[in-house]
């Protein structure tokens, strides 16, 4: 059998790793510029930490880890015979790979609350896993780059995150991104106004699909979920919501005048929009999108999603929102938080499609010692040791070039890796050094060699 990897996972070449590192370093630098500190959490958590936090669909996409040893021994025999897999899962699996970084972060905050200074600004760049159907831009293993603030209800945090998105995408040269913003309170207000509070999740999930299945598809889904035709007529303006951000806010304010929660959501959005209008953005655009309905199981205020520049067919490349009581699920009440995430893998694909990657220098030695004479190996290795002690990246070609063909192979290695300097000969502790760029060649002592290459 040919070796393979699981669907939804990938190998990365040296160039791909270098490009991914460039993206991650750009994001990390921006995080730290905005005052965030790094943390890391385990790749897997207790199942009880993750299950029930992402909704029914999210629970299905969590990778469960089988218990060690004879994991069937403690399972209920009746459930095994009946093949009740969903019921037997908790008996054979106590841990799961993390689905995102937000819930593990909430667990971290509660567990380490006595060691944290609030407001706590953390960032985290680590892989997550989802048992999703692989397709372009959607993987089963992928990195998330998260930044969150907990312990502050100030809407200036939302303003800061909009600026953070703008800063990162500007640094990456990705002009024309759209930062979509909505508010969970507005969605709740709409459901209240149309008399469908008990159908809030169904209503908003259907509305969120407007750009994918169109008005007809959304209406059909709402009807199948038990939302009445009369209620759907009341939200008809949402299907063709347009105008400037301030015009949209004015329409929402009128539509939600009878809902205290909805009105509150409009005011929160207005604060963010007005603040960003005052401060300005470099290359991104901020757009009020009332169909945006992500993370409804824990978002309570602002909701963010970032769309790639127009013309690039890609799902969201970032998203987030405010969660006023996420830590409450772990026993720590009244700790408000807000955070955003960058989708590293999708950002990579967008930059690649638009040809925005700069030429990245792969790690390589500054000098390589060729191996044409085994009697000088020790002298070469001593020289390499001295060079490395002086922070000069150095390498020794390990296989002896005993034939003309083998020696050509070594020179080809130098060319393919674009190594700048070559030591081709050592005689009586005199090193023959060649500059592969200029063609200049000179003989030098070890001290001279070190000083030359340190420069």
Short mmCIF file of C-alpha atoms in Angstrom, two decimals:
data_model
loop_
_atom_site.label_atom_id
_atom_site.label_comp_id
_atom_site.label_asym_id
_atom_site.label_seq_id
_atom_site.Cartn_x
_atom_site.Cartn_y
_atom_site.Cartn_z
CA UNK A 1 0.00 0.00 0.00
CA UNK A 2 1.16 3.52 -0.77
CA UNK A 3 1.61 5.71 2.33
CA UNK A 4 -1.08 8.35 2.82
CA UNK A 5 -2.43 10.82 5.35
CA UNK A 6 -6.00 11.23 6.65
CA UNK A 7 -8.38 13.34 4.58
CA UNK A 8 -8.51 16.92 5.74
CA UNK A 9 -4.84 16.97 6.82
CA UNK A 10 -1.74 18.09 4.94
CA UNK A 11 2.02 17.86 4.77
CA UNK A 12 3.90 21.15 4.41
CA UNK A 13 7.04 21.66 2.34
CA UNK A 14 9.89 23.89 3.59
CA UNK A 15 8.57 26.79 1.48
CA UNK A 16 5.03 26.31 2.81
CA UNK A 17 6.33 26.19 6.39
CA UNK A 18 8.28 29.41 5.78
CA UNK A 19 5.18 31.12 4.34
CA UNK A 20 2.99 29.93 7.22
CA UNK A 21 5.61 31.14 9.70
CA UNK A 22 5.59 34.54 7.98
CA UNK A 23 1.80 34.79 8.47
CA UNK A 24 1.97 33.60 12.09
CA UNK A 25 4.80 35.97 12.96
CA UNK A 26 2.89 38.89 11.39
CA UNK A 27 -0.17 38.03 13.48
CA UNK A 28 1.83 37.43 16.70
CA UNK A 29 3.71 40.71 16.32
CA UNK A 30 0.41 42.56 15.89
CA UNK A 31 -1.10 40.78 18.90
CA UNK A 32 1.81 41.90 21.07
CA UNK A 33 1.64 45.44 19.67
CA UNK A 34 -1.95 45.55 20.93
CA UNK A 35 -0.91 44.31 24.39
CA UNK A 36 -1.77 40.59 24.25
CA UNK A 37 0.22 37.88 26.04
CA UNK A 38 0.73 34.30 24.76
CA UNK A 39 -0.60 31.16 26.43
CA UNK A 40 -0.93 27.52 25.29
CA UNK A 41 -3.41 24.81 26.27
CA UNK A 42 -3.33 21.02 25.69
CA UNK A 43 -4.23 19.54 22.31
CA UNK A 44 -6.98 17.53 24.01
CA UNK A 45 -9.35 18.34 26.84
CA UNK A 46 -11.74 16.40 29.02
CA UNK A 47 -14.85 15.70 26.94
CA UNK A 48 -16.97 17.42 29.58
CA UNK A 49 -15.05 20.64 28.93
CA UNK A 50 -15.96 20.68 25.23
CA UNK A 51 -19.27 18.88 24.81
CA UNK A 52 -22.40 21.02 24.84
CA UNK A 53 -20.53 24.28 24.21
CA UNK A 54 -20.88 24.47 20.42
CA UNK A 55 -24.43 23.30 19.81
CA UNK A 56 -25.63 19.98 18.45
CA UNK A 57 -23.75 20.32 15.16
CA UNK A 58 -20.53 21.28 16.93
CA UNK A 59 -20.76 18.27 19.24
CA UNK A 60 -20.93 15.98 16.19
CA UNK A 61 -17.74 17.51 14.79
CA UNK A 62 -15.63 16.98 17.92
CA UNK A 63 -13.01 14.25 17.55
CA UNK A 64 -13.38 11.88 20.51
CA UNK A 65 -10.38 9.96 21.88
CA UNK A 66 -10.91 6.35 22.93
CA UNK A 67 -9.94 5.54 26.52
CA UNK A 68 -6.68 3.69 26.96
CA UNK A 69 -6.56 -0.08 27.39
CA UNK A 70 -9.68 -2.22 27.09
CA UNK A 71 -12.08 0.68 26.56
CA UNK A 72 -15.10 -1.59 26.00
CA UNK A 73 -14.77 -3.32 29.36
CA UNK A 74 -16.66 -0.61 31.28
CA UNK A 75 -19.23 0.03 28.56
CA UNK A 76 -22.87 -0.91 29.10
CA UNK A 77 -23.35 -4.30 27.42
CA UNK A 78 -26.95 -3.51 26.48
CA UNK A 79 -25.91 -0.31 24.68
CA UNK A 80 -23.19 -2.19 22.85
CA UNK A 81 -25.65 -4.83 21.68
CA UNK A 82 -28.11 -2.15 20.61
CA UNK A 83 -25.32 -0.26 18.86
CA UNK A 84 -26.35 3.00 20.60
CA UNK A 85 -23.14 4.78 19.64
CA UNK A 86 -24.16 8.25 20.87
CA UNK A 87 -25.08 6.88 24.28
CA UNK A 88 -22.03 4.65 24.66
CA UNK A 89 -19.53 7.36 23.63
CA UNK A 90 -19.25 8.84 27.15
CA UNK A 91 -18.44 5.38 28.52
CA UNK A 92 -15.57 4.65 26.12
CA UNK A 93 -14.20 8.18 25.59
CA UNK A 94 -13.41 10.68 28.34
CA UNK A 95 -11.22 13.04 26.29
CA UNK A 96 -11.48 14.87 22.96
CA UNK A 97 -9.31 16.95 20.64
CA UNK A 98 -10.02 20.64 21.06
CA UNK A 99 -12.59 22.04 18.63
CA UNK A 100 -11.49 25.66 19.01
CA UNK A 101 -9.32 27.79 21.31
CA UNK A 102 -12.10 29.83 22.95
CA UNK A 103 -13.67 27.21 25.22
CA UNK A 104 -10.26 25.89 26.39
CA UNK A 105 -9.34 29.51 27.10
CA UNK A 106 -12.46 29.93 29.25
CA UNK A 107 -11.46 26.79 31.13
CA UNK A 108 -7.93 28.21 31.54
CA UNK A 109 -9.26 31.49 32.96
CA UNK A 110 -11.42 29.73 35.54
CA UNK A 111 -8.68 27.29 36.51
CA UNK A 112 -6.03 30.02 36.88
CA UNK A 113 -8.23 32.92 37.99
CA UNK A 114 -6.17 33.58 41.12
CA UNK A 115 -2.99 34.04 39.04
CA UNK A 116 -4.49 36.31 36.39
CA UNK A 117 -4.56 40.11 36.38
CA UNK A 118 -7.84 41.31 34.86
CA UNK A 119 -8.59 42.50 32.25
CA UNK A 120 -6.58 39.59 30.86
CA UNK A 121 -5.46 39.92 27.23
CA UNK A 122 -4.22 36.65 25.80
CA UNK A 123 -3.33 35.34 22.38
CA UNK A 124 -2.98 31.73 21.31
CA UNK A 125 -1.70 30.18 18.06
CA UNK A 126 -2.30 26.42 18.03
CA UNK A 127 -3.96 23.69 15.93
CA UNK A 128 -7.59 22.60 16.39
CA UNK A 129 -9.46 19.60 15.00
CA UNK A 130 -12.96 19.17 13.54
CA UNK A 131 -14.54 16.06 12.02
CA UNK A 132 -15.83 18.14 9.12
CA UNK A 133 -16.19 17.23 5.45
CA UNK A 134 -12.95 18.38 3.81
CA UNK A 135 -13.18 20.87 0.94
CA UNK A 136 -11.33 23.93 -0.31
CA UNK A 137 -10.41 26.06 2.68
CA UNK A 138 -11.93 23.58 5.14
CA UNK A 139 -9.69 21.07 6.89
CA UNK A 140 -9.97 18.61 9.74
CA UNK A 141 -6.74 19.86 11.27
CA UNK A 142 -5.97 23.54 11.09
CA UNK A 143 -4.44 26.40 13.06
CA UNK A 144 -6.36 29.14 14.78
CA UNK A 145 -4.78 32.40 15.85
CA UNK A 146 -6.92 33.82 18.65
CA UNK A 147 -6.84 37.00 20.71
CA UNK A 148 -9.26 37.55 23.63
CA UNK A 149 -9.86 39.98 26.46
CA UNK A 150 -11.70 38.82 29.59
CA UNK A 151 -12.74 40.94 32.53
CA UNK A 152 -13.92 44.04 30.66
CA UNK A 153 -17.37 45.02 29.35
CA UNK A 154 -16.04 48.12 27.60
CA UNK A 155 -17.04 48.43 23.94
CA UNK A 156 -13.60 49.92 23.28
CA UNK A 157 -12.41 46.32 23.17
CA UNK A 158 -14.62 45.70 20.12
CA UNK A 159 -13.20 48.84 18.53
CA UNK A 160 -9.68 47.59 19.27
CA UNK A 161 -10.38 44.25 17.61
CA UNK A 162 -11.66 45.89 14.43
CA UNK A 163 -8.39 47.86 14.33
CA UNK A 164 -6.41 44.69 15.02
CA UNK A 165 -7.99 42.93 12.03
CA UNK A 166 -7.23 45.95 9.86
CA UNK A 167 -3.62 46.08 11.09
CA UNK A 168 -2.87 42.40 10.40
CA UNK A 169 -4.42 42.29 6.94
CA UNK A 170 -2.72 45.54 5.98
CA UNK A 171 0.67 44.14 7.05
CA UNK A 172 0.00 41.01 5.00
CA UNK A 173 -0.78 43.17 1.97
CA UNK A 174 -4.33 41.84 1.90
CA UNK A 175 -6.21 45.04 1.07
CA UNK A 176 -9.96 45.03 0.54
CA UNK A 177 -11.03 42.68 3.33
CA UNK A 178 -14.48 43.29 4.80
CA UNK A 179 -15.00 43.07 8.55
CA UNK A 180 -18.66 42.15 8.97
CA UNK A 181 -20.23 43.03 12.30
CA UNK A 182 -23.56 42.24 13.94
CA UNK A 183 -24.87 41.91 17.48
CA UNK A 184 -26.57 38.94 19.10
CA UNK A 185 -28.94 41.32 20.89
CA UNK A 186 -30.19 42.56 17.53
CA UNK A 187 -30.94 39.00 16.43
CA UNK A 188 -32.74 38.33 19.71
CA UNK A 189 -34.68 41.58 19.27
CA UNK A 190 -35.78 40.61 15.77
CA UNK A 191 -36.96 37.21 17.02
CA UNK A 192 -38.85 38.99 19.82
CA UNK A 193 -40.52 41.48 17.48
CA UNK A 194 -41.77 38.77 15.12
CA UNK A 195 -42.91 36.55 18.02
CA UNK A 196 -40.38 33.78 17.42
CA UNK A 197 -38.27 33.95 20.59
CA UNK A 198 -38.54 30.19 21.03
CA UNK A 199 -37.18 29.73 17.50
CA UNK A 200 -34.20 32.12 17.84
CA UNK A 201 -31.52 29.56 16.97
CA UNK A 202 -33.46 28.12 14.03
CA UNK A 203 -34.32 31.62 12.78
CA UNK A 204 -30.78 32.95 12.91
CA UNK A 205 -29.13 29.82 11.51
CA UNK A 206 -31.45 30.03 8.50
CA UNK A 207 -30.86 33.79 8.12
CA UNK A 208 -27.09 33.21 8.22
CA UNK A 209 -27.40 31.15 5.01
CA UNK A 210 -28.86 34.01 2.95
CA UNK A 211 -25.72 34.52 0.85
CA UNK A 212 -25.48 30.77 0.18
CA UNK A 213 -29.06 29.66 -0.56
CA UNK A 214 -30.82 32.96 -1.26
CA UNK A 215 -34.08 34.36 0.07
CA UNK A 216 -36.20 31.48 -1.26
CA UNK A 217 -33.99 28.89 0.43
CA UNK A 218 -33.97 30.78 3.74
CA UNK A 219 -37.76 31.17 3.75
CA UNK A 220 -38.19 27.47 3.00
CA UNK A 221 -35.88 26.49 5.85
CA UNK A 222 -37.62 28.84 8.29
CA UNK A 223 -41.01 27.36 7.41
CA UNK A 224 -39.73 23.81 7.95
CA UNK A 225 -38.49 24.91 11.40
CA UNK A 226 -41.96 26.07 12.38
CA UNK A 227 -41.56 29.81 11.88
CA UNK A 228 -44.84 31.24 10.60
CA UNK A 229 -45.35 32.98 7.28
CA UNK A 230 -46.57 36.07 9.15
CA UNK A 231 -43.34 36.21 11.15
CA UNK A 232 -41.25 35.80 7.98
CA UNK A 233 -43.11 38.69 6.32
CA UNK A 234 -42.15 40.95 9.21
CA UNK A 235 -38.44 40.37 8.57
CA UNK A 236 -38.71 40.65 4.78
CA UNK A 237 -36.67 43.91 4.78
CA UNK A 238 -33.68 41.94 6.14
CA UNK A 239 -33.45 39.97 2.89
CA UNK A 240 -32.49 43.10 0.96
CA UNK A 241 -30.84 45.14 3.69
CA UNK A 242 -28.54 47.75 2.17
CA UNK A 243 -27.29 51.30 2.49
CA UNK A 244 -24.52 52.77 4.62
CA UNK A 245 -23.83 51.46 8.11
CA UNK A 246 -25.61 54.42 9.68
CA UNK A 247 -28.62 53.95 7.38
CA UNK A 248 -28.79 50.27 8.34
CA UNK A 249 -28.62 51.21 12.03
CA UNK A 250 -31.46 53.69 11.54
CA UNK A 251 -33.61 50.99 9.89
CA UNK A 252 -32.82 48.54 12.69
CA UNK A 253 -33.61 51.14 15.32
CA UNK A 254 -37.04 51.64 13.77
CA UNK A 255 -37.69 47.91 13.35
CA UNK A 256 -36.66 47.11 16.94
CA UNK A 257 -38.18 50.09 18.75
CA UNK A 258 -40.45 47.78 20.77
CA UNK A 259 -37.58 45.53 21.88
CA UNK A 260 -35.37 46.73 24.75
CA UNK A 261 -32.73 44.09 23.99
CA UNK A 262 -32.75 44.82 20.28
CA UNK A 263 -32.41 48.56 20.89
CA UNK A 264 -29.48 47.91 23.20
CA UNK A 265 -27.78 45.91 20.43
CA UNK A 266 -28.26 48.75 17.96
CA UNK A 267 -26.71 51.24 20.40
CA UNK A 268 -23.70 48.97 20.94
CA UNK A 269 -23.21 48.66 17.19
CA UNK A 270 -23.56 52.42 16.76
CA UNK A 271 -20.78 53.03 19.30
CA UNK A 272 -18.38 50.74 17.43
CA UNK A 273 -19.31 52.14 14.00
CA UNK A 274 -18.99 55.78 15.11
CA UNK A 275 -15.68 55.11 16.86
CA UNK A 276 -14.18 53.42 13.80
CA UNK A 277 -15.47 56.23 11.56
CA UNK A 278 -13.63 58.65 13.85
CA UNK A 279 -10.40 56.61 14.04
CA UNK A 280 -10.35 55.32 10.46
CA UNK A 281 -9.09 52.04 8.98
CA UNK A 282 -6.10 51.54 6.68
CA UNK A 283 -7.25 48.98 4.11
CA UNK A 284 -10.25 47.09 5.53
CA UNK A 285 -13.94 48.02 5.43
CA UNK A 286 -16.41 47.65 8.31
CA UNK A 287 -19.89 46.53 7.29
CA UNK A 288 -23.04 45.95 9.36
CA UNK A 289 -24.43 42.54 8.34
CA UNK A 290 -27.67 41.60 10.13
CA UNK A 291 -27.61 38.08 8.63
CA UNK A 292 -24.39 37.27 10.49
CA UNK A 293 -25.23 34.71 13.17
CA UNK A 294 -22.16 32.70 14.17
CA UNK A 295 -21.45 31.18 17.58
CA UNK A 296 -24.95 31.65 18.94
CA UNK A 297 -24.39 29.16 21.74
CA UNK A 298 -22.00 31.49 23.50
CA UNK A 299 -21.89 34.92 21.83
CA UNK A 300 -24.00 37.52 23.63
CA UNK A 301 -23.04 40.84 22.03
CA UNK A 302 -20.92 41.79 19.03
CA UNK A 303 -20.35 39.17 16.32
CA UNK A 304 -17.48 39.49 13.82
CA UNK A 305 -16.66 37.74 10.56
CA UNK A 306 -14.02 38.70 8.00
CA UNK A 307 -14.51 38.15 4.27
CA UNK A 308 -11.63 37.96 1.81
CA UNK A 309 -11.30 40.67 -0.87
CA UNK A 310 -13.96 40.63 -3.56
CA UNK A 311 -13.31 38.07 -6.27
CA UNK A 312 -11.70 35.49 -4.00
CA UNK A 313 -13.97 32.52 -3.44
CA UNK A 314 -13.25 31.63 0.15
CA UNK A 315 -15.23 31.29 3.36
CA UNK A 316 -14.55 33.57 6.29
CA UNK A 317 -10.88 34.18 7.08
CA UNK A 318 -11.59 35.39 10.61
CA UNK A 319 -14.35 35.75 13.13
CA UNK A 320 -15.28 36.22 16.76
CA UNK A 321 -17.53 38.05 19.16
CA UNK A 322 -18.43 38.93 22.74
CA UNK A 323 -19.37 36.27 25.27
CA UNK A 324 -20.60 37.83 28.50
CA UNK A 325 -20.67 34.65 30.54
CA UNK A 326 -18.64 31.95 28.79
CA UNK A 327 -16.64 31.31 31.96
CA UNK A 328 -19.95 30.77 33.75
CA UNK A 329 -20.13 27.29 32.21
CA UNK A 330 -17.12 26.46 34.39
CA UNK A 331 -18.43 28.16 37.54
CA UNK A 332 -16.96 31.66 37.25
CA UNK A 333 -19.86 34.07 36.83
CA UNK A 334 -20.02 37.63 35.49
CA UNK A 335 -16.69 37.66 33.64
CA UNK A 336 -17.29 39.30 30.29
CA UNK A 337 -15.04 38.49 27.38
CA UNK A 338 -14.61 39.31 23.71
CA UNK A 339 -12.28 37.78 21.17
CA UNK A 340 -11.43 37.22 17.53
CA UNK A 341 -9.71 34.53 15.51
CA UNK A 342 -7.64 34.52 12.32
CA UNK A 343 -8.02 31.49 10.03
CA UNK A 344 -4.36 30.86 9.20
CA UNK A 345 -4.98 28.16 6.59
CA UNK A 346 -7.58 30.15 4.68
CA UNK A 347 -5.47 33.31 4.85
CA UNK A 348 -2.63 31.26 3.34
CA UNK A 349 -4.83 30.16 0.44
CA UNK A 350 -6.02 33.73 -0.18
CA UNK A 351 -2.48 35.14 -0.18
CA UNK A 352 -1.39 32.31 -2.50
CA UNK A 353 -4.30 32.90 -4.91
CA UNK A 354 -3.57 36.63 -5.06
CA UNK A 355 0.19 36.12 -5.41
CA UNK A 356 0.89 38.15 -2.28
CA UNK A 357 3.61 36.00 -0.73
CA UNK A 358 6.97 37.66 -0.67
CA UNK A 359 10.01 35.55 -1.57
CA UNK A 360 10.84 33.78 1.67
CA UNK A 361 14.43 32.69 2.34
CA UNK A 362 14.44 29.10 3.55
CA UNK A 363 16.79 28.21 6.41
CA UNK A 364 20.22 27.33 5.00
CA UNK A 365 23.87 27.49 6.01
CA UNK A 366 25.96 30.52 5.17
CA UNK A 367 28.90 28.25 4.41
CA UNK A 368 29.26 24.60 3.48
CA UNK A 369 32.44 22.52 3.67
CA UNK A 370 32.66 20.16 0.71
CA UNK A 371 33.96 16.64 1.25
CA UNK A 372 36.61 15.74 -1.31
CA UNK A 373 39.33 14.55 1.08
CA UNK A 374 38.53 12.35 4.10
CA UNK A 375 41.91 13.08 5.74
CA UNK A 376 40.83 16.66 6.49
CA UNK A 377 37.41 15.82 7.99
CA UNK A 378 38.49 16.53 11.58
CA UNK A 379 39.98 19.90 10.63
CA UNK A 380 36.76 20.81 8.84
CA UNK A 381 34.59 19.78 11.78
CA UNK A 382 36.77 21.81 14.19
CA UNK A 383 36.39 24.83 11.92
CA UNK A 384 32.62 24.29 11.71
CA UNK A 385 32.46 24.12 15.51
CA UNK A 386 34.26 27.48 15.78
CA UNK A 387 31.97 29.04 13.19
CA UNK A 388 28.82 27.81 14.95
CA UNK A 389 30.14 29.17 18.25
CA UNK A 390 30.26 32.52 16.47
CA UNK A 391 26.65 32.11 15.24
CA UNK A 392 27.65 31.38 11.64
CA UNK A 393 25.32 28.80 10.12
CA UNK A 394 27.64 26.07 8.88
CA UNK A 395 27.26 22.65 7.32
CA UNK A 396 29.52 19.74 6.34
CA UNK A 397 28.62 17.65 3.28
CA UNK A 398 28.66 14.19 4.86
CA UNK A 399 29.35 11.86 1.92
CA UNK A 400 32.88 11.68 0.47
CA UNK A 401 33.16 12.80 -3.13
CA UNK A 402 35.52 10.06 -4.26
CA UNK A 403 34.64 10.37 -7.95
CA UNK A 404 34.14 13.22 -10.37
CA UNK A 405 30.42 12.43 -10.49
CA UNK A 406 30.13 12.51 -6.67
CA UNK A 407 31.96 15.85 -6.52
CA UNK A 408 29.59 17.34 -9.12
CA UNK A 409 26.71 16.17 -6.93
CA UNK A 410 28.11 18.28 -4.06
CA UNK A 411 28.41 21.39 -6.23
CA UNK A 412 24.85 20.81 -7.44
CA UNK A 413 23.72 20.67 -3.80
CA UNK A 414 25.38 24.07 -3.23
CA UNK A 415 23.59 25.53 -6.27
CA UNK A 416 20.17 24.08 -5.45
CA UNK A 417 20.26 25.47 -1.91
CA UNK A 418 21.80 28.80 -3.00
CA UNK A 419 24.55 28.61 -0.37
CA UNK A 420 26.67 31.76 -0.42
CA UNK A 421 30.10 30.45 0.64
CA UNK A 422 31.93 27.18 0.04
CA UNK A 423 35.10 25.78 1.60
CA UNK A 424 36.34 23.40 -1.06
CA UNK A 425 39.79 22.53 0.29
CA UNK A 426 41.73 22.43 3.56
CA UNK A 427 45.51 22.06 3.57
CA UNK A 428 47.81 22.68 6.56
CA UNK A 429 44.96 24.51 8.33
CA UNK A 430 44.55 26.87 5.38
CA UNK A 431 40.98 27.05 4.09
CA UNK A 432 40.08 27.75 0.47
CA UNK A 433 36.91 29.88 0.62
CA UNK A 434 34.82 30.71 -2.44
CA UNK A 435 32.10 33.36 -2.65
CA UNK A 436 29.49 31.74 -4.91
CA UNK A 437 27.90 35.12 -5.73
CA UNK A 438 30.98 37.04 -6.84
CA UNK A 439 33.19 34.07 -7.75
CA UNK A 440 35.98 35.48 -5.55
CA UNK A 441 38.24 32.81 -4.01
CA UNK A 442 40.86 33.21 -1.28
CA UNK A 443 42.96 31.17 1.14
CA UNK A 444 42.65 32.04 4.82
CA UNK A 445 43.42 30.86 8.35
CA UNK A 446 40.70 29.72 10.72
CA UNK A 447 40.61 33.12 12.47
CA UNK A 448 40.40 34.91 9.12
CA UNK A 449 37.67 32.49 8.01
CA UNK A 450 35.60 33.15 11.10
CA UNK A 451 36.02 36.94 10.84
CA UNK A 452 35.17 36.89 7.13
CA UNK A 453 31.97 34.91 7.62
CA UNK A 454 30.88 36.81 10.74
CA UNK A 455 30.86 40.06 8.77
#
